[in-house]
Amino acid sequence: MTATLIASGTDRRASLGMAAAVAVEGARLTGAGTLLVELGEGSHRRSPTLLAAVGARRVEESLRRDGLRASARGLICHLALPEPGDGLEAAAAAIEAAEAELVVIHLPAALWVPALDSDVRTDGGCLLVSLPAERSLAALAVGEMERRGLPARIAIRAPGLLAARRALVGSRPGGSLSESAGRIARRLLGLRRPSRGASQRRRAGQALPALLGAGLILILAALALTAIGGAATGRGRVQRAADLAALSAVRSMRDDVPRLLAPARLPDGAPNPRHISRGEYLGRARLAAMDAARRNRLDPSRLQMAFPDAAATPPLRARATVMGTVDPGQLPGGERISDRAPIRVIAKAVAEASAPVGSWTGMPQVAEGGGYSGPLVYRDGKGMRPDVAAAFDRISAAARRAGIDLVVVSGFRSDSEQAELFARHPDPRWVAPPGHSLHRCATELDLGPSSAYGWLAANARRFGFLRRYSWEAWHFGFIAGPPPCSDAGNALGRDGEAGAGSGTALPDFVPASYRAPLLRSASRWNVSPGLLAAQLMVESGFNPRAVSPAGALGIAQFMPATARSYGLRDPSDPIASIDAQAHLMSDLLRRFHSVPLALAAYNAGSGAVAACSCIPYAETRAYVARVLALADGAGVLLSPPLEVRLVS
C-alpha cells in the first residue's frame, strides 16, 4: 500500500518547500521510492537532475511509461499536474501508475477538505500556521481532523527561500527545515528517533513496513475553512463559530462583487436580473454568516454581524460577534468545575478579502513591457499566449506518444528582457534587437531537447506551429490563432477565447468621457486599462476635484511631489492625471513584477513595499483588495483571486 501525504498552504512557496522537505526526509528515513506531486494552477514541470536516487528513477520511469512527464530530482521524483478543476482524480491516477511507496501531494488550500473526503486514505496531519494571527483557524482544522480520528501536528516556522529550493531539488535542505521536516516525517510515519547508542547504519527500506501499513495526510498552513458543517466542539467552539461566520460573510462578499458591479438595467431598459444592490450584497453576506453559525450548532440569534467598510466600493470586511454561554465542566479536557454556574462568553472575529501577495511566484499574470498585453499562461515556467499554451499541450501529448518529451526553453520576452539578451549576443542573425523579436508577442516558443528537432520539423505544422528560421531548429511560431502582437491576440482570455476576461477590458463603471483617455494612456504605457479604471474608481470615484485628508489631489490622487516628478503640472486635469497614473503604474509594475505590489506601492510608496516585499499597512491591504475586486468583478484578468482570511 502506498502512503500518501497531502500538503497545502495559503503561502504557496512556503508550503511547497515544506512539502518537498518532508518528502526528502521521508525518502531518507525509509529508503522509499518517493513522489512529490504538485497540483493546481501555478504548478509547472521541473527539470530532472543528473544525480537522482534509484527509487526516484524507478518512480520516474513508471510514470513516463504512463505518459506522465515526471522528473527524478535527487531523493524524490517530481510530477506537476496543473489540471483544470480540482485535479484530485488526476492525482489519484498518477499515484496508481507510480511505483512509489511514499507520495506527497501539494495542492491548493481550497482542496484540503475535498482531499480528506476523497478516496485517498489518510491517517495523520500537520499544519504550518502563523501564530497568533491564525490560531483560530489552526484550532478549527485540528478539531476537524480530530473529528475524523486523525492525529495532528503543528509547525509554525516557514522555510527560507534557499532551503526550500534545496528541498525542491531533492536534496536535504539542512538546518532547522531538515530538523522540522524530519520530526514531522517520523511522527507521521510512526518512526522513533534512534537512541544515541543505536547503530546509525540502518539499511534503506528498514522502516517500510510501518510506512506501507498506513496512508497519511500532511496539511501545511492556515486554511480558509468557511463551510465545515459541525466543525469542532468543546473548548473554543464559540470563538471558532465567530471565525467561521466572519469568513463565510467575506467569502460571500468576494464572490458577489461581479453582481454588485453589474448594471442595474439591460441595454433595452429592462431590469438586470444579475444585478444586486448594496443592501442585497450585504444581506447575502449576513445570511451566509448565519448559515455558518447554524451549521456549527450555534443559535443564529446570538450572532451580530457588522461591516466596517460598508460605505466602500466594494465592501470587503465583516465583523462577527457571538454571545453565548458555556459550562466549563462540560468542555472536553476542561476543569472539573461543573458545580459552578455557566459563564457568559463574548467571541469576536474580523475577516477580510485581501490580495494573495504571499503566493506570488514572480510570474506576471498579465504581460507588460512588450508587444503583447494580454494574459500569460505558463508551461515549463515559460509564459505564452493562452491559445499557444493549448496548442503546445496538444503537440506535447503527440510527442509523448512518439516517445519524445518536449520542453519549453523560452517563451514570452519583454523588450527589456530582449535588450539584455541582445547585449550579451549582439548578432541580429541569432538574436533579434529589442522591439523586433516575435517573442514579445507571446506566440514564439523555443523548444527542446535537440533529439526532438527532427520530429518537430515533420509534425509541428499540423498543430499550428511554423519553424521560423532554417538555421534555428528549435524556434517555432504559432500561426493558427490571431496574428502576433494584434488587438485580437490581446483580447484573448485565459481560456483562449476572445473577450473572456482580457486584461484590455474597460469596466462598465467608467464614465464615457474618460474611456478614450484611459485606452489611449493604457496603450501608450502598456498597462491594462481595466487596472487603471478600477484604480481610479477606488482613488476618487472619477472625481477630478477630489482632495484627500493627506493632501492627494485629483482623479488619480497624486501627492504634489509625485505629480511634479511625473511632469503633471495640474493634478485637477483628469486627462493629464490619467496619463501620469499610467506612466507611474508602468514603472511600478516593471519594478515589482506583481500587480498587488505595484498597487501597494502606488498607495503606500515604493520604499515601504520594497523594504518587506509585501503590502505593509492594513489601509493599503484594503486599498489593493478593493482595486482587484473591482477589476475582477468587471471581468478584467489581473492577478490570482482574492484570499479570504481572519484579521482578528
XYZ file of C-alpha atoms in Angstrom, residues 88-556:
469
model
C -7.738 15.084 -7.468
C -8.769 12.376 -9.933
C -5.634 13.025 -11.995
C -3.528 12.829 -8.845
C -5.186 9.549 -7.847
C -4.498 8.110 -11.307
C -0.857 9.217 -11.127
C -0.431 7.567 -7.719
C -1.933 4.386 -9.104
C 0.526 4.413 -12.024
C 3.592 5.299 -9.977
C 5.787 2.610 -8.483
C 6.172 4.710 -5.348
C 5.989 3.723 -1.701
C 5.610 7.304 -0.464
C 3.681 10.139 -2.164
C 3.452 13.796 -1.108
C 0.775 15.829 -2.905
C 0.962 19.630 -2.760
C -2.400 21.191 -3.611
C -4.308 24.495 -3.201
C -5.703 25.169 0.262
C -9.265 25.086 -1.059
C -8.840 21.390 -1.895
C -7.998 20.352 1.655
C -11.491 19.200 2.625
C -12.171 17.571 -0.793
C -8.871 15.707 -0.390
C -9.923 14.486 3.031
C -13.194 13.289 1.530
C -11.526 11.674 -1.490
C -10.513 8.042 -1.968
C -7.033 8.749 -0.655
C -6.651 7.087 2.713
C -5.410 9.488 5.382
C -4.108 8.844 8.886
C -2.389 11.979 10.165
C -1.814 15.655 9.559
C 0.415 18.659 10.168
C -0.439 22.364 9.993
C 2.039 25.139 9.179
C 0.498 28.269 10.702
C 1.408 31.816 11.650
C 0.728 32.348 15.336
C -1.069 34.048 16.925
C -2.875 35.508 13.893
C -4.036 32.127 12.582
C -4.619 30.411 15.915
C -8.384 30.122 15.463
C -8.160 28.520 12.029
C -5.470 26.173 13.255
C -7.727 25.102 16.114
C -10.586 24.655 13.672
C -8.553 22.491 11.313
C -7.143 20.401 14.167
C -10.659 19.967 15.514
C -11.853 18.778 12.116
C -9.048 16.223 11.966
C -9.807 15.042 15.498
C -13.426 14.590 14.470
C -12.195 12.260 11.737
C -9.915 10.425 14.169
C -6.708 11.788 12.629
C -3.690 12.781 14.763
C -2.371 16.283 14.097
C 0.937 18.154 14.272
C 1.559 21.922 14.299
C 4.512 23.659 12.602
C 4.969 27.424 12.885
C 8.216 28.237 11.045
C 8.074 28.736 7.271
C 11.134 27.532 5.329
C 13.652 30.023 3.978
C 13.893 30.562 0.221
C 17.273 28.859 -0.187
C 16.344 25.876 1.992
C 13.062 25.425 0.099
C 14.925 25.453 -3.218
C 17.323 22.775 -1.990
C 14.397 20.610 -0.932
C 12.721 21.022 -4.328
C 15.922 19.812 -5.993
C 15.601 16.664 -3.892
C 18.475 17.432 -1.518
C 18.355 17.715 2.252
C 17.793 21.426 2.948
C 19.762 21.339 6.187
C 19.342 23.493 9.288
C 16.015 23.990 11.002
C 13.984 22.913 7.949
C 15.581 19.452 7.916
C 15.027 19.115 11.654
C 11.390 20.206 11.472
C 10.599 18.120 8.385
C 12.381 15.130 9.921
C 10.276 15.348 13.074
C 7.098 15.585 11.007
C 8.088 12.624 8.825
C 8.984 10.473 11.869
C 5.735 11.338 13.622
C 3.513 10.649 10.639
C 5.367 7.521 9.559
C 5.346 6.115 13.069
C 9.143 6.111 13.332
C 11.045 6.594 16.543
C 14.169 8.733 16.764
C 17.200 6.403 17.130
C 18.752 6.334 20.586
C 22.283 7.653 20.990
C 23.680 4.159 21.341
C 21.837 2.750 18.399
C 23.608 1.978 15.176
C 23.270 4.646 12.511
C 23.819 2.162 9.682
C 20.171 1.254 9.238
C 19.547 -0.351 5.865
C 17.468 1.609 3.350
C 13.880 0.412 3.431
C 14.055 -0.886 7.017
C 11.166 1.396 8.004
C 8.958 0.445 5.060
C 6.705 -1.997 6.948
C 5.463 0.879 9.101
C 5.251 3.090 6.021
C 3.288 0.698 3.849
C 0.762 -0.068 6.540
C -0.782 3.402 6.561
C -1.869 6.258 4.341
C -1.057 9.651 5.791
C -2.060 13.278 5.344
C 0.067 16.386 5.800
C -1.656 19.752 5.841
C 0.518 22.894 5.776
C -0.768 26.426 6.559
C -3.854 28.131 7.880
C -6.822 27.378 5.632
C -9.893 29.482 4.949
C -12.400 26.850 6.056
C -15.610 28.805 5.700
C -18.086 25.980 5.423
C -17.215 22.987 7.574
C -20.567 21.955 8.990
C -20.404 20.969 12.623
C -16.665 21.673 12.899
C -15.012 21.268 16.282
C -16.851 21.283 19.579
C -15.750 21.856 23.154
C -13.265 24.478 24.259
C -13.188 27.420 21.873
C -16.349 26.356 19.996
C -17.917 29.803 20.308
C -14.763 31.536 19.052
C -14.463 29.184 16.112
C -18.096 29.812 15.233
C -17.375 33.541 15.174
C -14.358 32.920 12.949
C -16.417 30.865 10.519
C -19.251 33.368 10.441
C -16.915 36.244 9.577
C -15.072 34.194 6.952
C -18.322 32.995 5.361
C -19.641 36.557 5.150
C -16.484 37.837 3.434
C -16.407 34.896 1.061
C -19.977 35.744 0.034
C -18.980 39.388 -0.469
C -15.950 38.495 -2.573
C -17.982 36.148 -4.770
C -20.833 38.678 -5.190
C -18.687 41.620 -6.350
C -19.491 40.943 -10.060
C -23.225 41.127 -9.284
C -22.808 44.337 -7.278
C -20.991 45.921 -10.233
C -23.392 44.618 -12.890
C -25.537 47.370 -14.494
C -28.930 47.788 -12.845
C -30.609 47.690 -16.252
C -30.009 45.858 -19.504
C -29.403 47.774 -22.767
C -33.135 47.511 -23.600
C -34.063 49.177 -20.284
C -35.305 46.033 -18.583
C -34.103 45.272 -15.023
C -30.906 43.245 -14.969
C -31.630 40.023 -13.021
C -27.927 39.615 -12.290
C -27.561 42.984 -10.530
C -27.852 43.243 -6.742
C -27.946 46.440 -4.720
C -25.505 47.261 -1.922
C -28.195 46.327 0.619
C -28.735 42.950 -1.047
C -24.962 42.463 -1.255
C -24.555 42.933 2.499
C -27.757 40.997 3.217
C -26.464 37.948 1.364
C -23.232 38.154 3.362
C -25.225 38.302 6.595
C -27.235 35.229 5.575
C -24.020 33.330 4.771
C -22.717 34.132 8.247
C -25.966 32.980 9.864
C -25.862 29.762 7.889
C -22.292 29.102 9.043
C -23.338 29.672 12.653
C -26.314 27.326 12.276
C -24.192 24.572 10.746
C -21.767 24.905 13.636
C -24.524 24.381 16.173
C -24.739 27.986 17.245
C -28.021 29.839 17.664
C -28.003 32.478 14.862
C -29.934 34.848 17.117
C -26.750 35.186 19.189
C -24.746 36.296 16.161
C -24.332 40.009 15.467
C -22.829 40.990 12.099
C -21.297 44.344 11.156
C -19.494 45.571 8.049
C -16.817 48.155 8.968
C -16.291 49.309 5.364
C -19.943 49.240 4.315
C -19.600 52.600 2.542
C -16.586 51.495 0.471
C -16.748 50.261 -3.120
C -16.888 47.348 -2.717
C -17.130 46.401 0.991
C -14.784 43.500 1.792
C -14.670 43.300 5.615
C -17.008 41.679 8.142
C -17.068 41.552 11.941
C -18.894 38.778 13.778
C -19.787 38.949 17.474
C -21.220 35.877 19.206
C -22.904 35.916 22.606
C -23.170 32.528 24.281
C -22.926 30.521 27.451
C -20.508 27.727 28.140
C -20.394 25.372 31.124
C -16.640 24.749 31.630
C -17.377 21.435 33.276
C -18.790 20.131 30.013
C -15.735 21.024 27.927
C -13.600 18.048 26.804
C -10.386 18.252 28.779
C -11.685 21.218 30.793
C -11.547 21.725 34.509
C -13.954 19.743 36.608
C -15.983 22.683 37.829
C -19.413 21.597 36.693
C -20.811 22.697 40.036
C -20.160 26.300 39.065
C -22.716 28.388 37.232
C -22.325 28.705 33.438
C -20.188 31.653 32.391
C -21.075 34.217 29.759
C -18.721 34.363 26.784
C -18.292 37.055 24.097
C -16.410 35.959 20.970
C -15.415 38.330 18.167
C -13.788 37.854 14.789
C -12.957 40.164 11.880
C -12.300 38.811 8.376
C -11.358 40.476 5.089
C -10.593 39.699 1.476
C -7.025 40.601 0.566
C -4.548 40.237 -2.282
C -2.588 36.943 -2.276
C 0.852 38.556 -2.382
C 2.328 35.740 -0.304
C 1.605 33.290 -3.097
C 3.214 35.447 -5.785
C 5.516 33.297 -7.900
C 7.368 36.053 -9.721
C 5.492 35.153 -12.909
C 3.261 38.012 -14.145
C -0.357 37.061 -14.771
C -0.628 39.709 -17.497
C 2.125 40.554 -19.993
C 3.682 44.020 -19.946
C 6.783 45.607 -21.398
C 6.440 44.259 -24.923
C 4.120 43.948 -27.886
C 1.605 41.678 -26.113
C -0.509 42.877 -23.166
C -2.942 40.005 -22.564
C -2.941 37.181 -20.003
C 0.023 34.829 -19.738
C -0.205 31.069 -19.282
C 2.865 29.087 -18.234
C 4.357 25.822 -19.453
C 7.694 24.664 -18.000
C 7.838 28.053 -16.271
C 7.722 29.984 -19.568
C 4.929 32.424 -20.416
C 2.861 32.384 -23.599
C -0.494 33.421 -25.002
C -3.365 31.153 -23.826
C -4.135 29.718 -27.269
C -0.428 28.997 -27.765
C -0.381 27.073 -24.472
C -3.376 24.997 -25.572
C -1.660 24.193 -28.883
C 1.558 23.286 -27.052
C -0.396 20.872 -24.849
C -1.663 19.129 -27.984
C 1.714 18.887 -29.685
C 3.351 17.810 -26.424
C 0.848 14.975 -25.990
C 1.501 13.784 -29.557
C 5.256 13.943 -28.982
C 4.930 11.847 -25.808
C 3.112 9.172 -27.786
C 6.122 9.155 -30.111
C 8.484 8.766 -27.141
C 9.617 12.417 -27.104
C 9.358 14.670 -24.046
C 9.059 18.279 -25.289
C 10.339 21.118 -23.093
C 9.713 24.870 -23.497
C 13.123 26.537 -23.340
C 11.906 30.099 -23.950
C 8.565 31.848 -24.404
C 7.410 35.442 -23.904
C 10.172 38.024 -23.511
C 9.537 41.710 -22.860
C 11.516 44.352 -24.742
C 13.746 44.911 -21.694
C 14.494 41.193 -21.441
C 15.204 41.104 -25.169
C 17.561 44.074 -24.772
C 19.536 42.217 -22.097
C 19.761 39.135 -24.320
C 20.825 41.209 -27.317
C 23.500 42.951 -25.235
C 25.033 39.570 -24.462
C 24.756 38.343 -28.079
C 24.675 41.407 -30.377
C 24.338 39.447 -33.600
C 20.929 40.025 -35.297
C 21.311 36.733 -37.172
C 20.834 34.916 -33.862
C 19.167 37.419 -31.519
C 16.635 39.991 -32.726
C 17.111 43.561 -31.488
C 14.597 44.762 -28.859
C 11.315 45.806 -30.410
C 11.738 43.375 -33.321
C 11.665 39.941 -31.691
C 8.422 37.999 -32.110
C 8.957 36.587 -28.623
C 7.499 39.899 -27.402
C 4.167 38.738 -28.919
C 3.942 35.622 -26.672
C 3.429 33.402 -29.732
C 7.013 32.174 -30.214
C 8.442 29.114 -28.467
C 11.973 27.775 -28.353
C 11.548 24.031 -27.874
C 13.841 21.193 -26.872
C 15.531 18.834 -26.414
C 17.697 18.563 -29.518
C 16.528 14.974 -30.040
C 13.053 16.385 -30.794
C 14.112 18.663 -33.670
C 13.506 16.090 -36.402
C 10.067 15.166 -35.085
C 9.125 18.838 -34.737
C 10.194 19.623 -38.299
C 7.902 16.863 -39.559
C 4.878 17.433 -37.289
C 4.762 20.993 -35.930
C 2.713 22.424 -38.828
C -0.316 20.231 -38.157
C -0.540 21.687 -34.638
C -0.394 25.287 -35.868
C 3.348 25.882 -35.368
C 5.736 27.070 -38.070
C 9.519 26.770 -37.928
C 10.568 30.399 -38.269
C 14.181 30.160 -39.483
C 16.079 27.412 -41.260
C 19.133 27.924 -39.026
C 17.116 27.674 -35.754
C 15.787 24.160 -35.464
C 14.258 24.982 -32.054
C 12.289 28.170 -32.876
C 8.600 27.732 -33.727
C 5.899 30.393 -34.046
C 2.180 29.797 -33.569
C 0.244 30.820 -36.693
C -3.160 29.163 -36.212
C -4.623 31.918 -33.985
C -4.802 35.720 -34.109
C -1.703 37.370 -35.606
C 1.229 38.100 -33.281
C 1.064 41.425 -31.399
C -2.502 42.149 -32.551
C -5.547 43.548 -30.789
C -7.290 40.215 -31.359
C -4.427 38.419 -29.639
C -4.535 40.823 -26.694
C -8.286 40.245 -26.335
C -7.943 36.510 -25.710
C -8.999 35.350 -22.257
C -7.155 32.822 -20.127
C -9.193 30.040 -21.721
C -8.024 31.114 -25.187
C -11.402 32.512 -26.201
C -11.828 36.096 -27.357
C -13.131 38.636 -24.889
C -13.102 36.314 -21.858
C -11.530 38.342 -19.112
C -8.775 40.003 -21.024
C -6.501 42.494 -19.390
C -7.570 45.028 -22.051
C -11.239 45.277 -20.997
C -12.793 48.511 -19.704
C -15.396 48.060 -16.929
C -18.911 49.439 -17.383
C -18.500 51.837 -14.451
C -16.047 54.035 -16.394
C -17.724 57.361 -17.380
C -17.971 57.847 -21.132
C -15.777 60.979 -21.079
C -12.832 59.014 -19.642
C -12.984 55.850 -21.737
C -10.932 57.136 -24.683
C -8.228 58.765 -22.500
C -7.905 55.581 -20.447
C -7.478 53.405 -23.516
C -5.016 55.850 -25.048
C -2.802 56.105 -21.950
C -3.006 52.375 -21.275
C -1.781 51.683 -24.786
C 0.980 54.284 -24.545
C 2.393 52.894 -21.292
C 1.445 49.242 -21.872
C -0.709 48.886 -18.739
C -4.090 47.178 -18.514
C -6.827 49.830 -18.928
C -9.039 47.746 -16.641
C -6.443 48.069 -13.880
C -6.252 51.846 -14.339
C -10.049 52.151 -14.342
C -10.506 50.133 -11.151
C -7.772 52.171 -9.501
C -9.421 55.489 -10.398
C -12.744 54.237 -9.046
C -11.159 53.470 -5.674
C -8.975 56.584 -5.616
C -11.610 59.209 -6.361
C -14.730 57.716 -7.920
C -13.622 59.523 -11.122
C -13.882 62.898 -9.376
C -11.193 65.249 -10.797
C -11.691 67.665 -7.877
C -11.160 65.089 -5.112
C -8.813 66.038 -2.273
C -7.756 63.521 0.393
C -7.052 64.359 4.065
C -3.365 63.639 3.338
C -3.296 66.217 0.521
C -3.582 63.892 -2.506
C -5.207 65.686 -5.441
C -7.344 64.948 -8.458
C -8.849 61.964 -10.180
C -5.695 59.840 -9.632
